[in-house]
Tab-separated table of C-alpha atoms in Angstrom:
chain	number	residue	atom	x	y	z
A	1	MET	CA	4.684	3.079	91.100
A	2	THR	CA	5.406	-0.536	92.076
A	3	LEU	CA	7.408	-2.860	89.889
A	4	ARG	CA	4.374	-5.144	89.478
A	5	PHE	CA	2.255	-2.268	88.189
A	6	ARG	CA	4.998	-1.169	85.820
A	7	TRP	CA	5.268	-4.713	84.512
A	8	LEU	CA	1.540	-4.976	83.916
A	9	ARG	CA	1.524	-1.636	82.118
A	10	PHE	CA	4.450	-2.757	79.971
A	11	VAL	CA	2.663	-5.976	79.016
A	12	THR	CA	-0.509	-4.028	78.233
A	13	ILE	CA	1.383	-1.674	75.943
A	14	LEU	CA	3.004	-4.606	74.146
A	15	LEU	CA	-0.372	-6.262	73.609
A	16	ALA	CA	-1.821	-3.009	72.295
A	17	LEU	CA	1.054	-2.550	69.879
A	18	GLY	CA	0.627	-6.127	68.681
A	19	LEU	CA	-3.065	-5.642	68.018
A	20	LEU	CA	-2.350	-2.375	66.180
A	21	ALA	CA	0.281	-4.037	63.976
A	22	ALA	CA	-2.110	-6.855	63.112
A	23	ALA	CA	-4.811	-4.382	62.176
A	24	CYS	CA	-2.422	-2.464	59.912
A	25	GLY	CA	-1.363	-5.692	58.231
A	26	GLU	CA	-4.947	-6.628	57.332
A	27	ASP	CA	-5.771	-3.189	55.929
A	28	GLY	CA	-2.524	-2.322	54.117
A	29	ALA	CA	-0.885	-5.527	52.909
A	30	ALA	CA	-2.028	-6.908	49.558
A	31	PRO	CA	-3.123	-10.551	49.494
A	32	GLU	CA	-0.933	-12.927	47.496
A	33	ASP	CA	-3.650	-13.485	44.849
A	34	ASP	CA	-3.780	-9.733	44.134
A	35	ALA	CA	-0.016	-9.550	43.727
A	36	ALA	CA	0.048	-12.179	41.002
A	37	PRO	CA	-1.411	-9.994	38.227
A	38	GLU	CA	1.318	-7.401	38.841
A	39	ASP	CA	3.925	-10.116	38.394
A	40	ASP	CA	2.171	-11.362	35.223
A	41	ALA	CA	2.069	-7.852	33.828
A	42	ALA	CA	5.766	-7.470	34.441
A	43	ALA	CA	6.360	-10.804	32.721
A	44	GLU	CA	4.290	-9.686	29.735
A	45	ASP	CA	6.389	-6.537	29.442
A	46	ASP	CA	9.472	-8.739	29.191
A	47	GLU	CA	8.002	-10.886	26.389
A	48	PRO	CA	8.730	-9.911	22.745
A	49	PRO	CA	5.802	-8.019	21.179
A	50	ALA	CA	3.424	-9.999	18.980
A	51	GLU	CA	3.855	-9.531	15.220
A	52	ASP	CA	1.672	-6.754	13.877
A	53	GLU	CA	-0.593	-7.890	11.032
A	54	GLU	CA	-0.523	-4.480	9.402
A	55	GLY	CA	3.258	-4.568	9.532
A	56	ASP	CA	3.181	-7.916	7.750
A	57	ASP	CA	1.032	-6.412	5.006
A	58	GLU	CA	3.457	-3.543	4.618
A	59	ALA	CA	6.348	-5.973	4.407
A	60	ALA	CA	4.540	-7.817	1.611
A	61	ALA	CA	3.995	-4.587	-0.318
A	62	GLY	CA	6.280	-3.808	-3.218
A	63	GLU	CA	6.453	-7.409	-4.405
A	64	VAL	CA	7.977	-7.684	-7.876
A	65	PRO	CA	7.179	-10.821	-9.877
A	66	GLU	CA	10.299	-12.555	-11.125
A	67	PHE	CA	8.725	-13.252	-14.518
A	68	VAL	CA	6.041	-11.337	-16.418
A	69	SER	CA	4.112	-12.621	-19.414
A	70	ILE	CA	2.895	-9.931	-21.834
A	71	ALA	CA	0.049	-11.155	-24.060
A	72	THR	CA	0.187	-9.497	-27.488
A	73	GLY	CA	-1.073	-10.854	-30.832
A	74	GLY	CA	0.195	-12.365	-34.049
A	75	THR	CA	3.657	-11.648	-35.400
A	76	GLY	CA	2.193	-9.720	-38.348
A	77	GLY	CA	0.591	-6.993	-36.209
A	78	ALA	CA	1.868	-4.114	-34.078
A	79	TYR	CA	1.144	-5.665	-30.663
A	80	TYR	CA	3.903	-8.258	-30.808
A	81	PRO	CA	6.836	-5.923	-31.566
A	82	ILE	CA	5.550	-3.319	-29.095
A	83	GLY	CA	5.162	-6.038	-26.466
A	84	GLY	CA	8.708	-7.207	-27.138
A	85	ALA	CA	10.024	-3.672	-26.661
A	86	MET	CA	7.995	-3.353	-23.446
A	87	GLY	CA	9.442	-6.583	-22.088
A	88	SER	CA	13.047	-5.591	-22.759
A	89	LEU	CA	12.493	-2.157	-21.227
A	90	LEU	CA	10.804	-3.391	-18.052
A	91	ALA	CA	13.341	-6.163	-17.426
A	92	ARG	CA	16.120	-3.597	-17.753
A	93	GLU	CA	14.585	-0.841	-15.632
A	94	ILE	CA	12.732	-2.605	-12.790
A	95	ASP	CA	14.842	-4.177	-10.053
A	96	GLY	CA	13.891	-7.747	-9.257
A	97	LEU	CA	12.166	-8.425	-12.575
A	98	SER	CA	14.272	-11.085	-14.261
A	99	ASN	CA	12.310	-11.510	-17.457
A	100	ALA	CA	9.307	-9.975	-19.227
A	101	THR	CA	8.333	-11.847	-22.376
A	102	ALA	CA	5.977	-10.946	-25.222
A	103	GLU	CA	3.755	-13.929	-26.019
A	104	THR	CA	2.082	-14.475	-29.397
A	105	THR	CA	-1.683	-14.932	-29.039
A	106	GLY	CA	-4.908	-14.757	-30.995
A	107	GLY	CA	-5.344	-11.126	-29.948
A	108	SER	CA	-7.253	-8.913	-27.551
A	109	VAL	CA	-10.112	-11.188	-26.480
A	110	GLU	CA	-7.723	-14.037	-25.739
A	111	ASN	CA	-5.308	-11.640	-24.014
A	112	ILE	CA	-7.962	-10.449	-21.583
A	113	ARG	CA	-8.987	-14.011	-20.818
A	114	LEU	CA	-5.351	-14.980	-20.208
A	115	ILE	CA	-5.032	-12.249	-17.575
A	116	HIS	CA	-8.333	-13.250	-15.986
A	117	GLN	CA	-7.173	-16.885	-15.825
A	118	GLY	CA	-3.839	-15.918	-14.274
A	119	GLN	CA	-1.823	-17.015	-17.318
A	120	ALA	CA	-0.543	-13.517	-18.150
A	121	GLU	CA	0.221	-10.440	-16.063
A	122	MET	CA	0.000	-7.760	-18.760
A	123	ALA	CA	-1.470	-7.343	-22.228
A	124	LEU	CA	-2.088	-5.018	-25.100
A	125	ALA	CA	-5.774	-5.028	-25.937
A	126	GLN	CA	-8.178	-3.207	-28.185
A	127	GLY	CA	-10.664	-0.715	-26.760
A	128	ASP	CA	-13.869	-2.514	-27.668
A	129	ALA	CA	-12.636	-5.796	-26.161
A	130	VAL	CA	-11.383	-3.993	-23.030
A	131	HIS	CA	-14.733	-2.261	-22.555
A	132	GLN	CA	-16.627	-5.516	-23.026
A	133	GLY	CA	-14.257	-7.536	-20.846
A	134	CYS	CA	-14.475	-5.005	-18.050
A	135	ALA	CA	-18.277	-5.144	-18.154
A	136	GLY	CA	-18.597	-8.886	-18.792
A	137	GLU	CA	-20.391	-8.414	-22.119
A	138	VAL	CA	-20.453	-9.912	-25.630
A	139	ASP	CA	-17.636	-12.511	-25.646
A	140	PHE	CA	-17.139	-12.416	-21.855
A	141	GLU	CA	-19.507	-14.214	-19.493
A	142	GLU	CA	-18.380	-12.215	-16.452
A	143	PRO	CA	-16.326	-9.084	-15.697
A	144	GLN	CA	-12.655	-9.841	-16.229
A	145	ASN	CA	-9.875	-9.249	-13.694
A	146	ILE	CA	-8.209	-6.419	-15.636
A	147	ALA	CA	-7.245	-2.812	-14.971
A	148	THR	CA	-5.876	-0.085	-17.247
A	149	ILE	CA	-2.395	1.425	-16.902
A	150	ALA	CA	-1.921	3.235	-20.245
A	151	MET	CA	-3.501	4.145	-23.576
A	152	VAL	CA	-1.195	3.744	-26.532
A	153	TYR	CA	-2.561	4.446	-30.019
A	154	VAL	CA	-5.655	4.039	-32.186
A	155	ASN	CA	-6.328	0.796	-34.059
A	156	LEU	CA	-8.124	1.129	-37.384
A	157	LEU	CA	-10.506	-1.283	-39.101
A	158	GLN	CA	-8.691	-1.944	-42.379
A	159	VAL	CA	-10.720	-4.153	-44.715
A	160	VAL	CA	-8.251	-4.962	-47.488
A	161	SER	CA	-8.793	-6.616	-50.853
A	162	PRO	CA	-7.175	-6.726	-54.288
A	163	ALA	CA	-8.271	-3.550	-56.088
A	164	ASP	CA	-9.834	-5.526	-58.940
A	165	ARG	CA	-12.424	-7.076	-56.583
A	166	GLY	CA	-14.328	-3.784	-56.453
A	167	ILE	CA	-14.967	-3.875	-52.667
A	168	GLU	CA	-16.062	-0.318	-51.849
A	169	THR	CA	-18.767	-0.713	-49.169
A	170	ILE	CA	-19.713	-3.171	-46.417
A	171	ASP	CA	-22.544	-4.425	-48.626
A	172	ASP	CA	-19.959	-5.458	-51.229
A	173	LEU	CA	-18.716	-8.153	-48.835
A	174	ALA	CA	-21.787	-10.243	-49.665
A	175	GLY	CA	-20.794	-13.370	-51.568
A	176	GLN	CA	-17.050	-12.818	-50.997
A	177	ARG	CA	-14.525	-15.074	-49.273
A	178	VAL	CA	-13.781	-13.003	-46.174
A	179	SER	CA	-11.359	-13.562	-43.324
A	180	VAL	CA	-12.651	-11.940	-40.133
A	181	GLY	CA	-9.303	-12.179	-38.352
A	182	ASP	CA	-7.831	-14.749	-36.028
A	183	ALA	CA	-10.065	-16.679	-33.631
A	184	GLY	CA	-10.121	-14.933	-30.252
A	185	SER	CA	-9.083	-11.586	-31.700
A	186	ALA	CA	-10.648	-8.166	-31.306
A	187	THR	CA	-10.455	-7.894	-35.091
A	188	GLU	CA	-13.323	-10.350	-35.252
A	189	VAL	CA	-15.227	-8.454	-32.542
A	190	PHE	CA	-14.891	-5.244	-34.552
A	191	ILE	CA	-15.826	-6.587	-37.996
A	192	ARG	CA	-18.719	-8.630	-36.580
A	193	GLN	CA	-20.233	-5.586	-34.871
A	194	VAL	CA	-19.768	-3.422	-37.971
A	195	THR	CA	-21.341	-5.954	-40.331
A	196	GLU	CA	-24.246	-6.646	-37.954
A	197	PHE	CA	-24.794	-2.909	-37.523
A	198	ASN	CA	-25.151	-2.752	-41.304
A	199	GLY	CA	-27.696	-5.571	-41.343
A	200	MET	CA	-25.329	-8.340	-42.440
A	201	SER	CA	-23.975	-11.529	-40.905
A	202	TYR	CA	-21.260	-14.022	-41.751
A	203	ASP	CA	-23.928	-16.066	-43.515
A	204	ASP	CA	-24.031	-13.367	-46.187
A	205	PHE	CA	-20.385	-13.981	-47.072
A	206	GLY	CA	-19.482	-16.519	-49.699
A	207	GLU	CA	-17.204	-17.993	-47.026
A	208	ALA	CA	-16.114	-16.760	-43.600
A	209	GLN	CA	-12.601	-17.718	-42.505
A	210	ARG	CA	-10.616	-16.984	-39.342
A	211	LEU	CA	-7.007	-16.421	-40.298
A	212	PRO	CA	-4.050	-14.695	-38.613
A	213	PHE	CA	-2.756	-11.618	-40.413
A	214	ALA	CA	0.190	-13.308	-42.118
A	215	ASP	CA	-2.043	-16.142	-43.349
A	216	GLN	CA	-4.496	-13.620	-44.812
A	217	VAL	CA	-1.685	-12.244	-46.966
A	218	THR	CA	-0.764	-15.715	-48.218
A	219	ALA	CA	-4.392	-16.651	-48.926
A	220	ILE	CA	-5.060	-13.461	-50.937
A	221	ARG	CA	-1.894	-13.975	-52.964
A	222	ASN	CA	-2.912	-17.565	-53.699
A	223	ASP	CA	-6.431	-16.484	-54.718
A	224	GLN	CA	-7.916	-18.412	-51.803
A	225	LEU	CA	-9.362	-15.281	-50.186
A	226	ASP	CA	-11.026	-12.125	-51.509
A	227	VAL	CA	-10.972	-9.918	-48.416
A	228	GLY	CA	-8.739	-9.758	-45.356
A	229	THR	CA	-9.607	-7.898	-42.169
A	230	TRP	CA	-7.077	-6.087	-40.001
A	231	VAL	CA	-7.740	-3.994	-36.913
A	232	VAL	CA	-4.266	-2.585	-36.421
A	233	ALA	CA	-2.181	0.567	-36.554
A	234	PRO	CA	-1.615	2.217	-39.931
A	235	GLY	CA	1.405	0.892	-41.787
A	236	VAL	CA	1.394	-2.583	-40.243
A	237	SER	CA	4.003	-4.886	-41.793
A	238	SER	CA	1.659	-7.597	-43.081
A	239	ILE	CA	-0.408	-5.140	-45.159
A	240	GLN	CA	2.815	-3.509	-46.347
A	241	ASP	CA	3.936	-6.948	-47.466
A	242	LEU	CA	0.701	-7.560	-49.382
A	243	ALA	CA	0.834	-4.114	-51.012
A	244	SER	CA	4.352	-4.814	-52.256
A	245	SER	CA	3.031	-7.487	-54.629
A	246	GLU	CA	-0.684	-6.666	-55.064
A	247	GLN	CA	-2.558	-3.501	-55.955
A	248	ILE	CA	-4.740	-3.241	-52.864
A	249	SER	CA	-7.857	-1.326	-51.910
A	250	ILE	CA	-8.961	-0.345	-48.386
A	251	LEU	CA	-12.690	-0.056	-47.700
A	252	ALA	CA	-13.609	3.556	-46.840
A	253	PHE	CA	-16.481	4.725	-44.609
A	254	SER	CA	-18.501	7.894	-45.076
A	255	ASP	CA	-18.769	10.533	-42.348
A	256	GLU	CA	-22.427	9.585	-41.873
A	257	GLU	CA	-21.546	5.910	-41.408
A	258	LEU	CA	-18.848	6.748	-38.867
A	259	GLU	CA	-21.160	9.030	-36.899
A	260	ALA	CA	-23.919	6.415	-36.741
A	261	LEU	CA	-21.459	3.708	-35.709
A	262	GLY	CA	-20.039	5.897	-32.929
A	263	GLU	CA	-23.498	6.591	-31.548
A	264	GLU	CA	-24.168	2.861	-31.265
A	265	PHE	CA	-20.682	1.919	-30.028
A	266	PRO	CA	-19.062	4.849	-28.170
A	267	TYR	CA	-15.644	3.155	-28.163
A	268	TYR	CA	-15.458	3.471	-31.985
A	269	ILE	CA	-14.134	6.781	-33.275
A	270	PRO	CA	-13.420	8.272	-36.737
A	271	ALA	CA	-9.845	7.703	-37.922
A	272	GLU	CA	-7.727	7.856	-41.069
A	273	VAL	CA	-5.076	5.997	-43.011
A	274	GLU	CA	-3.094	8.735	-44.694
A	275	GLY	CA	-2.391	8.488	-48.395
A	276	GLY	CA	0.992	6.933	-49.106
A	277	THR	CA	0.981	4.750	-45.990
A	278	TYR	CA	0.737	1.698	-48.256
A	279	GLN	CA	2.215	1.312	-51.702
A	280	GLY	CA	-0.402	2.116	-54.334
A	281	VAL	CA	-2.913	3.669	-51.883
A	282	ASP	CA	-2.401	7.366	-52.543
A	283	GLU	CA	-5.642	8.809	-51.156
A	284	THR	CA	-6.413	9.217	-47.450
A	285	VAL	CA	-9.016	6.666	-46.320
A	286	THR	CA	-11.514	7.391	-43.524
A	287	LEU	CA	-12.579	4.459	-41.383
A	288	PRO	CA	-13.517	3.564	-37.789
A	289	GLY	CA	-10.922	3.107	-35.063
A	290	THR	CA	-10.619	2.357	-31.364
A	291	TRP	CA	-7.983	3.094	-28.727
A	292	ASN	CA	-5.542	0.411	-27.625
A	293	SER	CA	-4.961	-0.128	-23.921
A	294	ILE	CA	-2.220	-1.659	-21.849
A	295	VAL	CA	-4.004	-3.644	-19.165
A	296	VAL	CA	-2.748	-5.637	-16.182
A	297	SER	CA	-4.123	-8.045	-13.631
A	298	GLN	CA	-5.909	-6.305	-10.780
A	299	ASP	CA	-3.967	-8.621	-8.450
A	300	LEU	CA	-0.546	-7.134	-9.226
A	301	ASP	CA	1.128	-5.185	-6.429
A	302	GLU	CA	0.418	-1.443	-6.415
A	303	GLU	CA	4.060	-0.383	-6.123
A	304	PHE	CA	5.091	-2.674	-8.983
A	305	VAL	CA	2.322	-1.354	-11.255
A	306	TYR	CA	3.285	2.213	-10.358
A	307	ASP	CA	6.862	1.487	-11.475
A	308	VAL	CA	5.681	-0.196	-14.692
A	309	THR	CA	3.426	2.755	-15.540
A	310	ARG	CA	6.195	5.258	-14.825
A	311	VAL	CA	8.858	3.380	-16.807
A	312	LEU	CA	6.618	3.000	-19.865
A	313	HIS	CA	5.661	6.680	-19.965
A	314	GLU	CA	9.234	7.844	-19.383
A	315	ASN	CA	10.669	5.668	-22.173
A	316	VAL	CA	8.310	6.079	-25.111
A	317	ASP	CA	11.208	5.988	-27.580
A	318	ALA	CA	11.933	2.421	-26.492
A	319	LEU	CA	8.367	1.402	-27.377
A	320	ALA	CA	8.622	3.175	-30.727
A	321	SER	CA	11.683	1.064	-31.496
A	322	GLY	CA	9.369	-1.961	-31.532
A	323	HIS	CA	6.779	-0.293	-33.772
A	324	PRO	CA	6.277	3.409	-34.599
A	325	SER	CA	2.773	3.355	-33.081
A	326	GLY	CA	4.312	2.591	-29.703
A	327	GLY	CA	5.619	6.150	-29.767
A	328	ASP	CA	2.045	7.459	-29.536
A	329	LEU	CA	1.810	6.496	-25.853
A	330	ALA	CA	1.369	9.638	-23.733
A	331	PRO	CA	0.027	10.367	-20.227
A	332	GLU	CA	-2.731	12.575	-21.669
A	333	ASN	CA	-4.157	9.588	-23.573
A	334	ILE	CA	-5.543	8.213	-20.313
A	335	GLU	CA	-8.645	10.367	-20.794
A	336	HIS	CA	-9.689	7.755	-23.387
A	337	ALA	CA	-9.535	4.838	-20.913
A	338	LEU	CA	-12.312	2.276	-21.305
A	339	CYS	CA	-11.807	0.304	-18.070
A	340	PRO	CA	-10.937	1.650	-14.577
A	341	LEU	CA	-7.283	2.121	-13.677
A	342	HIS	CA	-5.137	0.011	-11.375
A	343	PRO	CA	-4.379	1.920	-8.125
A	344	GLY	CA	-0.662	1.898	-8.967
A	345	ALA	CA	-1.315	3.572	-12.316
A	346	MET	CA	-3.710	6.027	-10.696
A	347	ARG	CA	-0.952	7.159	-8.333
A	348	TYR	CA	1.365	7.826	-11.279
A	349	PHE	CA	-1.170	10.011	-13.101
A	350	GLU	CA	-2.019	11.899	-9.906
A	351	GLU	CA	1.663	12.691	-9.381
A	352	GLU	CA	1.905	13.896	-12.982
A	353	GLY	CA	-1.150	16.120	-12.559
A	354	ILE	CA	-3.092	14.227	-15.246
A	355	GLU	CA	-6.846	14.189	-14.746
A	356	VAL	CA	-8.468	10.758	-14.936
A	357	PRO	CA	-12.202	10.581	-15.753
A	358	GLU	CA	-14.146	9.893	-12.577
A	359	ASP	CA	-15.720	6.705	-13.909
A	360	MET	CA	-12.260	5.370	-14.822
A	361	GLN	CA	-10.736	5.819	-11.361
A	362	PRO	CA	-9.998	2.646	-9.341
A	363	THR	CA	-13.067	1.087	-7.799
A	364	SER	CA	-11.207	-0.068	-4.675
């Protein structure tokens, strides 16, 4: 083989190898534009992860308000001292809660409105007002932003007068000077429904007044009032005070009257004031009653409400130190709830194995 031929063959081989390399480059090498996404992906892996919204929600959970306002009632009833005992207990037992204060108010109707308006976080409230507030009925134009966490004790309709007035039936209120309780109170809700159910109205009274409990006592003593109305626990201090200086009488209801009233208003139940509860009232008196609730704003944090519910039920003696009726609070009472529970309270009762009526379980 000549040198020239060898040279030509060598050049041919080189050209062939060059063409082959070029072909491999076109088929196997990635274009620059395709490489960029891989670089971007690597850069994204190096960036800190975006904040997770669900994680933020979890971080916000368990919020404890620094201050809690507990709406109660007048100083002459049971709500105020029980609310004071509640406040002291919760501030002592719940971390992060600096102060929980019992506020004097006109009573249950006002209390429910205060929660709905965001001016109170918790309240004691009477069963009829709670039922009506939850449904947006009677004195409430719309459903109120409340939820139940506990049932405490039964309030009784105690229509009290000097014994010499001869007030023995609802009909005997006609022509009398009657206080129907403080403005904005569930006392007025109760007595208004009872009198209307019996075919009467305030127009049938000689005069209808709206006085707080303590003022009713003063007015009766000064002969400015014939009848005072209390919807409270038995043995309340203001009636005790009146009985210490006046021979009093408490209007009794017959079994037939109580049954008919309960059929019309299912949140009213038969109850009793035992003889000897008040000085000079030796016989047991039957009359209508309704359960008292502890209600909270639906907006309160679930974990916080769980802790509140647990602390209250585990420290009943502390509530009884405010007023003996506070000692009636018990987990089993929740079967008498008149407005659905807060989810935090529901969790407590589930853990305790307490059955909650289906229609009283949280709606969300």
